[in-house]
Amino acid sequence: MAQVTLNRVRKTYPNGFEAVQPCSLEIPDGELVVLVGPSGCGKSTLLRMIAGLEDITDGELFIGKDVVNDKDPADRNIAMVFQNYALYPHMTVAKNMGYGLKNRGASKAEIETKVQEAARILNLGDYLDRRPSQLSGGQRQRVAMGRAIVRDPELFLFDEPLSNLDAKLRNQMRIEIRALQQRLGVTSVYVTHDQVEAMTMADRIIVLNAGRIEQIGTPTEIYEHPASTFVASFMGAPAMNILSAKIAGGQLHLDGATTLAIPAPAMAQDSVLVGFRPEDVRLGGDGSTVLEVQIIEELGANRLLHGQLGGQPFSVSISKEEQASVGPVTITLPAARVHFFHPERGTRV
Ligand code: ATP
């Protein structure tokens, strides 16, 4: 297994576009790191540089103690799992899983042992003679995992491996992949645009925005202390409410007449962005804060109230035992769980 270190790794494409700005990070041995961000933020580019499928423009990439910038993908001792599985359609499951080993010159006996072991781990024992077209999406993804496992890599790289699966299977497979990764203890980098996958699978999350690392932290750190409005609104569904408020006389005033029952932070600006997670807001209170509910979304386990607070969009998540109806509803904002951000830069203050 290996530690992975990026030292100011940067990517500029031949057309001059800087897809990844200088990026430094350390992934300790055995950790699963998730690269997450919206489409085009540079996560695949970063992963492909680690894989050796894309040249590194500047900076150094270490796998273990070695700088691997100039090493071919085949010499990096990594295994990659792709979104489209990349299985050979004319080969059986067993042949697909053993193909990489065969190419490396492994003996028939070794291939057989490793494929059997991987099939046992992945519950694929009954399918070894089938072709990929005779498997479900989840089973195909397991074969792709099997092919990665048999190579005993130092590093797993996952590029949106679950995107082609339906929601239920995605939930099941993410638990399987995480359990497997923990059991094997292989250092892993996992790319997704799905914040739920990032939250549930990662030891640490790296949030990327326009080719730049916006924040690195454990799922809890990222959720509880987002470094910017970008992270705050990207991680969490429904997204954090972010209100634009004026500061006057130590109080927070929304555009319009509403005053928030939360003390203003001490800062140089006369305005601030104020964030509340929808699940941190409570119904009821002294009547000083009133949400004008416009839409109620029933989610089964809970319900979401969407409306306006002082003329700005605002959502509250309530439990299924609580009742609410369209129209004015008194709410209490959580003073202990408020987030403040810089009005222009969007950074946490
Ligand atoms: P997605 O989730 O849509 O796959 P991503 O975060 O993985 O997005 P990348 O594929 O890494 O994003 O692309 C990052 C940026 O680099 C995008 O703006 C993309 O248009 C640009 N880009 C990717 N490949 C090239 C290329 N060969 N030449 C120029 N620009 C490129």
Coordinates of N, CA and C and ligand atoms in Angstrom, one line a residue, residues 13-20 37-46 48 54 159-160 191-193 208 211, ligand 1:
Y13 N -4.0 22.4 -20.3 CA -4.2 21.7 -21.5 C -3.5 22.4 -22.7
P14 N -3.2 21.7 -23.8 CA -2.5 22.4 -24.9 C -3.2 23.6 -25.4
N15 N -4.5 23.8 -25.2 CA -5.1 25.0 -25.7 C -5.0 26.2 -24.7
G16 N -4.2 25.9 -23.6 CA -3.9 27.0 -22.7 C -4.8 27.0 -21.5
F17 N -5.8 26.2 -21.5 CA -6.8 26.2 -20.4 C -6.2 25.5 -19.1
E18 N -6.2 26.2 -18.0 CA -5.7 25.7 -16.7 C -6.8 24.9 -16.0
A19 N -6.9 23.6 -16.2 CA -8.0 22.8 -15.6 C -7.7 22.5 -14.1
V20 N -6.5 22.4 -13.7 CA -6.2 22.2 -12.3 C -5.1 23.2 -11.9
G37 N -17.1 17.7 -6.8 CA -17.3 19.0 -7.3 C -18.2 19.0 -8.5
P38 N -18.7 20.1 -9.0 CA -19.6 20.1 -10.1 C -18.9 19.8 -11.4
S39 N -19.6 19.5 -12.4 CA -19.1 19.2 -13.7 C -18.1 20.3 -14.2
G40 N -16.9 19.8 -14.6 CA -15.9 20.7 -15.2 C -15.0 21.3 -14.2
C41 N -15.1 20.9 -12.9 CA -14.2 21.5 -11.8 C -12.8 20.9 -11.9
G42 N -12.6 19.8 -12.6 CA -11.2 19.3 -12.8 C -10.9 18.0 -12.1
K43 N -12.0 17.4 -11.5 CA -11.7 16.2 -10.8 C -11.2 15.0 -11.6
S44 N -11.8 14.8 -12.8 CA -11.3 13.7 -13.7 C -9.9 14.0 -14.1
T45 N -9.6 15.3 -14.4 CA -8.2 15.7 -14.8 C -7.2 15.3 -13.7
L46 N -7.6 15.6 -12.5 CA -6.7 15.3 -11.4 C -6.5 13.8 -11.2
R48 N -6.9 11.5 -13.5 CA -6.1 11.0 -14.7 C -4.6 11.3 -14.6
E54 N -2.8 11.3 -18.1 CA -2.8 12.7 -18.5 C -1.4 13.2 -18.0
D159 N -13.3 6.3 -11.0 CA -13.8 7.5 -11.7 C -15.3 7.3 -11.9
E160 N -16.1 7.9 -11.0 CA -17.6 7.9 -11.0 C -18.1 6.5 -11.2
V191 N -13.6 9.6 -7.5 CA -14.2 10.9 -8.0 C -15.7 10.7 -8.2
T192 N -16.4 11.7 -7.7 CA -17.8 11.7 -7.9 C -18.3 13.2 -7.9
H193 N -19.5 13.4 -8.6 CA -20.1 14.7 -8.4 C -21.3 14.6 -7.4
L208 N -13.6 20.5 -5.0 CA -12.9 21.2 -6.0 C -13.9 22.2 -6.6
G211 N -11.2 24.1 -10.8 CA -9.7 23.8 -10.8 C -9.0 24.1 -9.6
Ligands
ATP1 P1 -17.2 16.0 -15.2 O1 -17.9 15.7 -13.9 O2 -18.2 16.7 -16.1 O3 -16.5 14.9 -15.8 P2 -14.7 17.1 -14.2 O4 -14.8 17.9 -12.9 O5 -14.2 15.7 -14.2 O6 -16.1 17.2 -14.9 P3 -12.6 17.6 -16.1 O7 -13.0 16.5 -17.1 O8 -11.4 17.3 -15.3 O9 -13.8 18.0 -15.2 O10 -12.4 18.9 -16.9 C1 -12.0 20.1 -16.3 C2 -12.0 21.3 -17.3 O11 -11.0 21.0 -18.2 C3 -13.3 21.4 -18.0 O12 -13.6 22.8 -18.1 C4 -13.0 20.8 -19.4 O13 -13.8 21.5 -20.4 C5 -11.5 21.1 -19.5 N1 -10.9 20.1 -20.4 C6 -10.9 18.7 -20.2 N2 -10.2 18.1 -21.2 C7 -9.7 19.1 -21.9 C8 -8.8 19.1 -23.1 N3 -8.3 18.0 -23.6 N4 -8.4 20.3 -23.6 C9 -8.9 21.4 -23.1 N5 -9.7 21.5 -22.0 C10 -10.1 20.3 -21.4

